[in-house]
Short mmCIF file of C-alpha atoms and ligand atoms in Angstrom, two decimals:
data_model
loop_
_atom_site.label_atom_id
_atom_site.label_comp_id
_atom_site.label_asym_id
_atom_site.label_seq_id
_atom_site.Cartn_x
_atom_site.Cartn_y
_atom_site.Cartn_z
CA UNK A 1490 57.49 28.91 86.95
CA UNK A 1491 55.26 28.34 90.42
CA UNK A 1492 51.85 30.19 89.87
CA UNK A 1493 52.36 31.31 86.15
CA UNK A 1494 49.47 30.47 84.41
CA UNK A 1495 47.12 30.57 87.67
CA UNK A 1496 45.08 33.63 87.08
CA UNK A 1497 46.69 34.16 83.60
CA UNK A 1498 44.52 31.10 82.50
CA UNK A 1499 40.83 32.82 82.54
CA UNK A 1500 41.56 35.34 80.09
CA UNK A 1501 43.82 33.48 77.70
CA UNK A 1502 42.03 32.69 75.32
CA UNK A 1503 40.36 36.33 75.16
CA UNK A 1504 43.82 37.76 75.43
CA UNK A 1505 44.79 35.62 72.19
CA UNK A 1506 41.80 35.37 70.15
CA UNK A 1507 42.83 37.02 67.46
CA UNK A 1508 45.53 34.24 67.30
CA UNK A 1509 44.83 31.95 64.08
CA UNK A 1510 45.05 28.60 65.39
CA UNK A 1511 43.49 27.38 62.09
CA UNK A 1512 46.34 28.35 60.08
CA UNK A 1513 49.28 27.64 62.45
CA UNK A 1514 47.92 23.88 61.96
CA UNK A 1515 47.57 23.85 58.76
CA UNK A 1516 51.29 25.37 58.59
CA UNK A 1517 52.01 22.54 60.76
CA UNK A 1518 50.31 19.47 58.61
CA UNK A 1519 52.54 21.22 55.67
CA UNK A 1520 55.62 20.90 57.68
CA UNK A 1521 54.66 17.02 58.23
CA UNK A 1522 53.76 16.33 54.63
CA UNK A 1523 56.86 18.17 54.27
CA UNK A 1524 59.51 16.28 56.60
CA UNK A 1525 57.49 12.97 55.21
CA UNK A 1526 56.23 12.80 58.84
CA UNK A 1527 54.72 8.83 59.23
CA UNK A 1528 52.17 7.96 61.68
CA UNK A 1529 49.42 10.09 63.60
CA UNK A 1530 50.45 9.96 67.53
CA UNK A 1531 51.32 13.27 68.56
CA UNK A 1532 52.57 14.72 72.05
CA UNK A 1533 52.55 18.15 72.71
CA UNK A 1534 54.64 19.78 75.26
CA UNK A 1535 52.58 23.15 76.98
CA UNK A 1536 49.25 22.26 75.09
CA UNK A 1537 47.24 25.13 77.10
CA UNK A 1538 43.86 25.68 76.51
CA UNK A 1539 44.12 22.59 73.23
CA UNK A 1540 43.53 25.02 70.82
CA UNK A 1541 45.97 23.10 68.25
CA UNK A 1542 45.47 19.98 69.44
CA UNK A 1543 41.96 19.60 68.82
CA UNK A 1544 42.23 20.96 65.56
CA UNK A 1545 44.65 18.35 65.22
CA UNK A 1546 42.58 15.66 66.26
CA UNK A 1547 39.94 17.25 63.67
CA UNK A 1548 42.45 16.12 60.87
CA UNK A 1549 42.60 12.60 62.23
CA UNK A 1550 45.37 12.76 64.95
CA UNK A 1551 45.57 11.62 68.33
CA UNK A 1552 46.87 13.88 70.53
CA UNK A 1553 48.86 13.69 74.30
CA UNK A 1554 49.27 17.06 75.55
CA UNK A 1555 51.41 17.80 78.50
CA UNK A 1556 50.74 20.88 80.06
CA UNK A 1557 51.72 21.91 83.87
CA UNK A 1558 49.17 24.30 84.51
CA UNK A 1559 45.81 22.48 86.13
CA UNK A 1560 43.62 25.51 85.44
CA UNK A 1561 44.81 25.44 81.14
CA UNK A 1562 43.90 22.17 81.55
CA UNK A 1563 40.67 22.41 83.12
CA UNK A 1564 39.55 24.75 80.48
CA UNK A 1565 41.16 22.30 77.81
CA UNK A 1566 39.44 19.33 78.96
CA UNK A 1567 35.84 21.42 78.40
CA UNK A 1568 36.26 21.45 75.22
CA UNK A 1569 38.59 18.38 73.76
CA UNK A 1570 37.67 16.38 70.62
CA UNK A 1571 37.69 13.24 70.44
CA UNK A 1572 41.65 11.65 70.00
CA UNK A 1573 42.49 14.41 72.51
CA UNK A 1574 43.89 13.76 75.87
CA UNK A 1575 45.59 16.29 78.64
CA UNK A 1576 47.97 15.08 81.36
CA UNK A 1577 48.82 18.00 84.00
CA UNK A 1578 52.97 17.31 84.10
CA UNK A 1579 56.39 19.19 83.55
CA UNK A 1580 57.48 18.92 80.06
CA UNK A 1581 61.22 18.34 81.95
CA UNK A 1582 60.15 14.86 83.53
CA UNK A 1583 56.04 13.84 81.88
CA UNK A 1584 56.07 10.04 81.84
CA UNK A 1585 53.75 8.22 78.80
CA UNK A 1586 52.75 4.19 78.42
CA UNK A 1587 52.92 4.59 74.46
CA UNK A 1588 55.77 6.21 72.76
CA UNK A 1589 54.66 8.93 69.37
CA UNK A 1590 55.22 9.81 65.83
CA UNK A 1591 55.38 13.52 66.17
CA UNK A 1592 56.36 15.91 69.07
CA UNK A 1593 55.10 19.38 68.86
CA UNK A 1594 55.42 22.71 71.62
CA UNK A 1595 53.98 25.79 69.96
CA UNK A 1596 54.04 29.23 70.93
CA UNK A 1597 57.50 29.82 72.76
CA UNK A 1598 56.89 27.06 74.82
CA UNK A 1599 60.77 26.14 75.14
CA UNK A 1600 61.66 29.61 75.43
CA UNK A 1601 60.12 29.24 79.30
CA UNK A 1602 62.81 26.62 79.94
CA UNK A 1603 65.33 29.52 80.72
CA UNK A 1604 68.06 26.69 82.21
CA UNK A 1605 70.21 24.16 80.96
CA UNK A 1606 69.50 21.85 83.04
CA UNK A 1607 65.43 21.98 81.89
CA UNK A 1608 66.04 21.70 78.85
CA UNK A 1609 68.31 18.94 78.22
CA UNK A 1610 66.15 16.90 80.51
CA UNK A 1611 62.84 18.14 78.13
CA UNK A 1612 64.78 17.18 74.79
CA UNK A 1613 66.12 13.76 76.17
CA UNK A 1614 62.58 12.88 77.79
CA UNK A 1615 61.11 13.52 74.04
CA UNK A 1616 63.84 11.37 72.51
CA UNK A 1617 62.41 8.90 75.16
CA UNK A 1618 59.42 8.82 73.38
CA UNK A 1619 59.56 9.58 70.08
CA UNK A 1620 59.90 6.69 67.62
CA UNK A 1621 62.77 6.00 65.39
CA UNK A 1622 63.06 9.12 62.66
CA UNK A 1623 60.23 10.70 64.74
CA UNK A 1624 59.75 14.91 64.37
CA UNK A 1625 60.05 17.26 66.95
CA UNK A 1626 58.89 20.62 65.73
CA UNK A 1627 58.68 23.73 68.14
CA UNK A 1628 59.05 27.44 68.12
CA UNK A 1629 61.21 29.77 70.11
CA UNK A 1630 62.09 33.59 70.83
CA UNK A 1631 65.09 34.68 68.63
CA UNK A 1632 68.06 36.16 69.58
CA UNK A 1633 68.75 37.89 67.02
CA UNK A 1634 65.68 39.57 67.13
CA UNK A 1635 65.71 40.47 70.62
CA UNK A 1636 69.01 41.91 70.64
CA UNK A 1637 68.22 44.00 67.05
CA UNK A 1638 64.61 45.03 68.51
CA UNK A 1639 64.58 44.87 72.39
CA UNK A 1640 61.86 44.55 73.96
CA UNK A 1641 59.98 47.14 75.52
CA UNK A 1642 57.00 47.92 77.45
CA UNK A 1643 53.43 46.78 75.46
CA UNK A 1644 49.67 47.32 76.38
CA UNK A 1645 47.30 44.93 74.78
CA UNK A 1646 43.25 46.03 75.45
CA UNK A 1647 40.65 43.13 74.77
CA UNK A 1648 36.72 42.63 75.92
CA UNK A 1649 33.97 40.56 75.88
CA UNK A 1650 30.81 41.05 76.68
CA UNK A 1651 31.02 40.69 80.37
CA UNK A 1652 34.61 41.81 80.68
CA UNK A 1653 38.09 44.42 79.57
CA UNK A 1654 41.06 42.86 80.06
CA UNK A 1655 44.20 45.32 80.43
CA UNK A 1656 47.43 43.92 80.48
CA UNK A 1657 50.81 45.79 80.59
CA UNK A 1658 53.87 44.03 79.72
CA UNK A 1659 57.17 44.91 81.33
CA UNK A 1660 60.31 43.10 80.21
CA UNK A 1661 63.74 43.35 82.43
CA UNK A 1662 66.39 42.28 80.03
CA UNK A 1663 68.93 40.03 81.45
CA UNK A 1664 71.40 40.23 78.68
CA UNK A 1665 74.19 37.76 80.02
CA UNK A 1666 71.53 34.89 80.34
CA UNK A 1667 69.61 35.29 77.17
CA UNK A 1668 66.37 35.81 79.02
CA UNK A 1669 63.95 38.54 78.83
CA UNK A 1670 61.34 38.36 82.02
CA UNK A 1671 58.31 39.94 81.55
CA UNK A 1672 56.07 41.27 83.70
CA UNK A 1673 52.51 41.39 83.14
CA UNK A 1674 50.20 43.73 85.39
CA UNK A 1675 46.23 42.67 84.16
CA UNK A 1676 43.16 44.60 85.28
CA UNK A 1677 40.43 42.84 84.61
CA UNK A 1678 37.37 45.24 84.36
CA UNK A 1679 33.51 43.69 84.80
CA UNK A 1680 31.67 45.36 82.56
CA UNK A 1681 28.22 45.10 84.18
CA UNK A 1682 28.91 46.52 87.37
CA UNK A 1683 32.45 48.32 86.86
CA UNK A 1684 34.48 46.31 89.37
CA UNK A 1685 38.33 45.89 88.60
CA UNK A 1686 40.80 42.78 89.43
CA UNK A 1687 44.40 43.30 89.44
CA UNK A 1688 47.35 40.11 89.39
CA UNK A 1689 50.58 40.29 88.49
CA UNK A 1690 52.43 37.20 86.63
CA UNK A 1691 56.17 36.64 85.31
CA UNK A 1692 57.05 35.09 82.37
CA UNK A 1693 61.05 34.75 81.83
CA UNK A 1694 61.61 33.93 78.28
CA UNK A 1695 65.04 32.66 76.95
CA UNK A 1696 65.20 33.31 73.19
CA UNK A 1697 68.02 31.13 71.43
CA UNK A 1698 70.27 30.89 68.31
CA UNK A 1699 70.45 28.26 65.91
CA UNK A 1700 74.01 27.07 66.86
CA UNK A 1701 72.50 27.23 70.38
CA UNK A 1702 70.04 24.45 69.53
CA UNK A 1703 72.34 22.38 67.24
CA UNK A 1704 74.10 22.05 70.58
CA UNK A 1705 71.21 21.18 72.42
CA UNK A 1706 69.76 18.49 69.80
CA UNK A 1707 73.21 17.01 69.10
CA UNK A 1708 73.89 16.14 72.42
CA UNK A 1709 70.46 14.84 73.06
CA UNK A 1710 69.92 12.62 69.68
CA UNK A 1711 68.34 14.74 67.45
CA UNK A 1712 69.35 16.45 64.00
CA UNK A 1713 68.20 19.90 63.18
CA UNK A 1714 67.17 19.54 59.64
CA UNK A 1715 65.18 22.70 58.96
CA UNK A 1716 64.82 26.32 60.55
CA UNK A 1717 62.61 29.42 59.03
CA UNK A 1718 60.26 31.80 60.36
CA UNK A 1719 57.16 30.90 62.48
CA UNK A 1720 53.99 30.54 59.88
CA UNK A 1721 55.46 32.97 56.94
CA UNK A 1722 58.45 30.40 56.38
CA UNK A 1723 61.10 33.25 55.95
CA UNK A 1724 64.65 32.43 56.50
CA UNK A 1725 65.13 33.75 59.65
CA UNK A 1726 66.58 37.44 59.98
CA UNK A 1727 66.72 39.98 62.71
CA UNK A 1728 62.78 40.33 62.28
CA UNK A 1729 62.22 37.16 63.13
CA UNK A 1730 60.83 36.75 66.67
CA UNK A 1731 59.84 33.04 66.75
CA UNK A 1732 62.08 30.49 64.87
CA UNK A 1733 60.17 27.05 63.81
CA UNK A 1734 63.07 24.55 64.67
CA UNK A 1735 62.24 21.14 62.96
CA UNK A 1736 64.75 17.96 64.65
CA UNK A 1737 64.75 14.94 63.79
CA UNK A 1738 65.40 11.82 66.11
CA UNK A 1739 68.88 10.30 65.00
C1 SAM B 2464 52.20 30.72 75.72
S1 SAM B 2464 51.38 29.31 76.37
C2 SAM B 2464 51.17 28.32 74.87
C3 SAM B 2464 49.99 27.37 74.99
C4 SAM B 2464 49.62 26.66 73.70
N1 SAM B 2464 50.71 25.87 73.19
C5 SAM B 2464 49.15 27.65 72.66
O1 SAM B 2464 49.72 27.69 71.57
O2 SAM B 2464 48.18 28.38 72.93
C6 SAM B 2464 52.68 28.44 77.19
C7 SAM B 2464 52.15 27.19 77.87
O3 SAM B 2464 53.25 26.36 78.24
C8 SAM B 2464 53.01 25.84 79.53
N2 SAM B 2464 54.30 25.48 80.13
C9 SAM B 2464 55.36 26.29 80.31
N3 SAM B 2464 56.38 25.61 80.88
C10 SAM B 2464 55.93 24.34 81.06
C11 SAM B 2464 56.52 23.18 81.63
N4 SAM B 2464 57.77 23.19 82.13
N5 SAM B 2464 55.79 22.04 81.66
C12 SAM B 2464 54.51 22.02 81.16
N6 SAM B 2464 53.91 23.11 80.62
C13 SAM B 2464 54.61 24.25 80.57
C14 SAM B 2464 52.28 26.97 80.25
O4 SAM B 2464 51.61 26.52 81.41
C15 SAM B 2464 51.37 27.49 79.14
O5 SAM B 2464 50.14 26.81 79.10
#
């Protein structure tokens, strides 16, 4: 993914904040009361700016994240709790001294593993260090979605006080591969002396099916033992853009 992330990183959390961090972790405590989840050692793959994870830690967790991006970590480590730690690595190859209870990657961070070869290493390196029965819970673009809706160009407006944020979303659909790579132009306005900041960023997403990820977590020592709907817990349909995948370690 090289520089994704670089620029993107200042204005993330402006760009999401109407995101509801609060209740995606309480949807996720539910899914660990649900799946009779034991212990409290978390990792999370692509932990960002540690917007879950130190709401996390809030309920009494401690919390690795694993995040590649130095400057989502610099703005994560300004604001951790305490039981939170950040270690700038590839989710594909991370090394930990303690192994964990739960593994959690929210908010389509396995869709940006667009290759095989990523991935299997990613789901093998958690099976590394998950303990025995341990969950591995994580959201992804669906393909059944994409195909039904396809994605097309999207403009999303947000300011601050000191700033407007424009960013224009242009997808190229590479139907053969499952991945959609979209391609974000971002002005970035200052609004107390009108001067403008343009970057441009790719994100290639790969959006999966279920018998997609069977195959993945079979072959990699996990069961999949529940799918619905990001947050509203719907069995997943055609409307469905992000799938909650819950695997268990065999
Ligand atoms: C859409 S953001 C989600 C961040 C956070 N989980 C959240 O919910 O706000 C995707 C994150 O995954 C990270 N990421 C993507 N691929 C990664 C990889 N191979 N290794 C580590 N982090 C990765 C990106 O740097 C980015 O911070």
């Amino acid at each position: 993914m090289g520089q994704n992330f670089k620029l993107y990183s200042q204005y993330y959390d402006l760009l999401y904040k109407d995101k509801d961090y609060v209740a995606e972790t309480d949807y996720l405590i539910g899914l660990l009361e649900k799946y009779h989840s034991k212990g409290n050692k978390i990792i999370e793959l692509g932990s960002g700016t540690g917007k879950h994870a130190n709401l996390l830690a809030e309920k009494g967790h401690q919390i690795l994240g694993i995040e590649q991006s130095a400057e989502m970590v610099e703005i994560a480590n300004q604001n951790k709790k305490e039981g939170v730690s950040f270690q700038i690595a590839d989710i594909t190859d991370f090394r930990s001294n303690i192994s964990f209870d739960i593994a959690i990657s929210l908010f389509h961070v396995i869709s940006y593993l667009t290759n095989n070869g990523a991935l299997i290493k990613t789901f093998k390196n958690v099976h590394h260090y998950l303990n025995k029965e341990g969950l591995f819970i994580f959201d992804v673009w669906h393909s059944a979605a994409v195909h039904s809706q396809i994605p097309e160009k999207r403009t999303k407006i947000l300011r601050n006080q000191n700033i407007e944020v424009t960013r224009n979303a242009k997808p190229v659909i590479y139907s053969e591969l499952n991945i959609v790579e979209v391609n974000y132009d971002i002005t970035v306005k200052d609004l107390n002396n009108g001067s403008t900041h343009f970057f441009q960023e790719q994100h290639p997403m790969r959006h999966f099916s279920r018998p997609e990820i069977e195959l993945l977590a079979y072959t990699t020592g996990f069961e999949v033992i529940h799918t619905e709907e990001f947050l509203s817990q719907a069995t997943p349909s055609v409307e469905t853009w992000g799938v909650c995948y819950i695997l268990k370690k065999l």
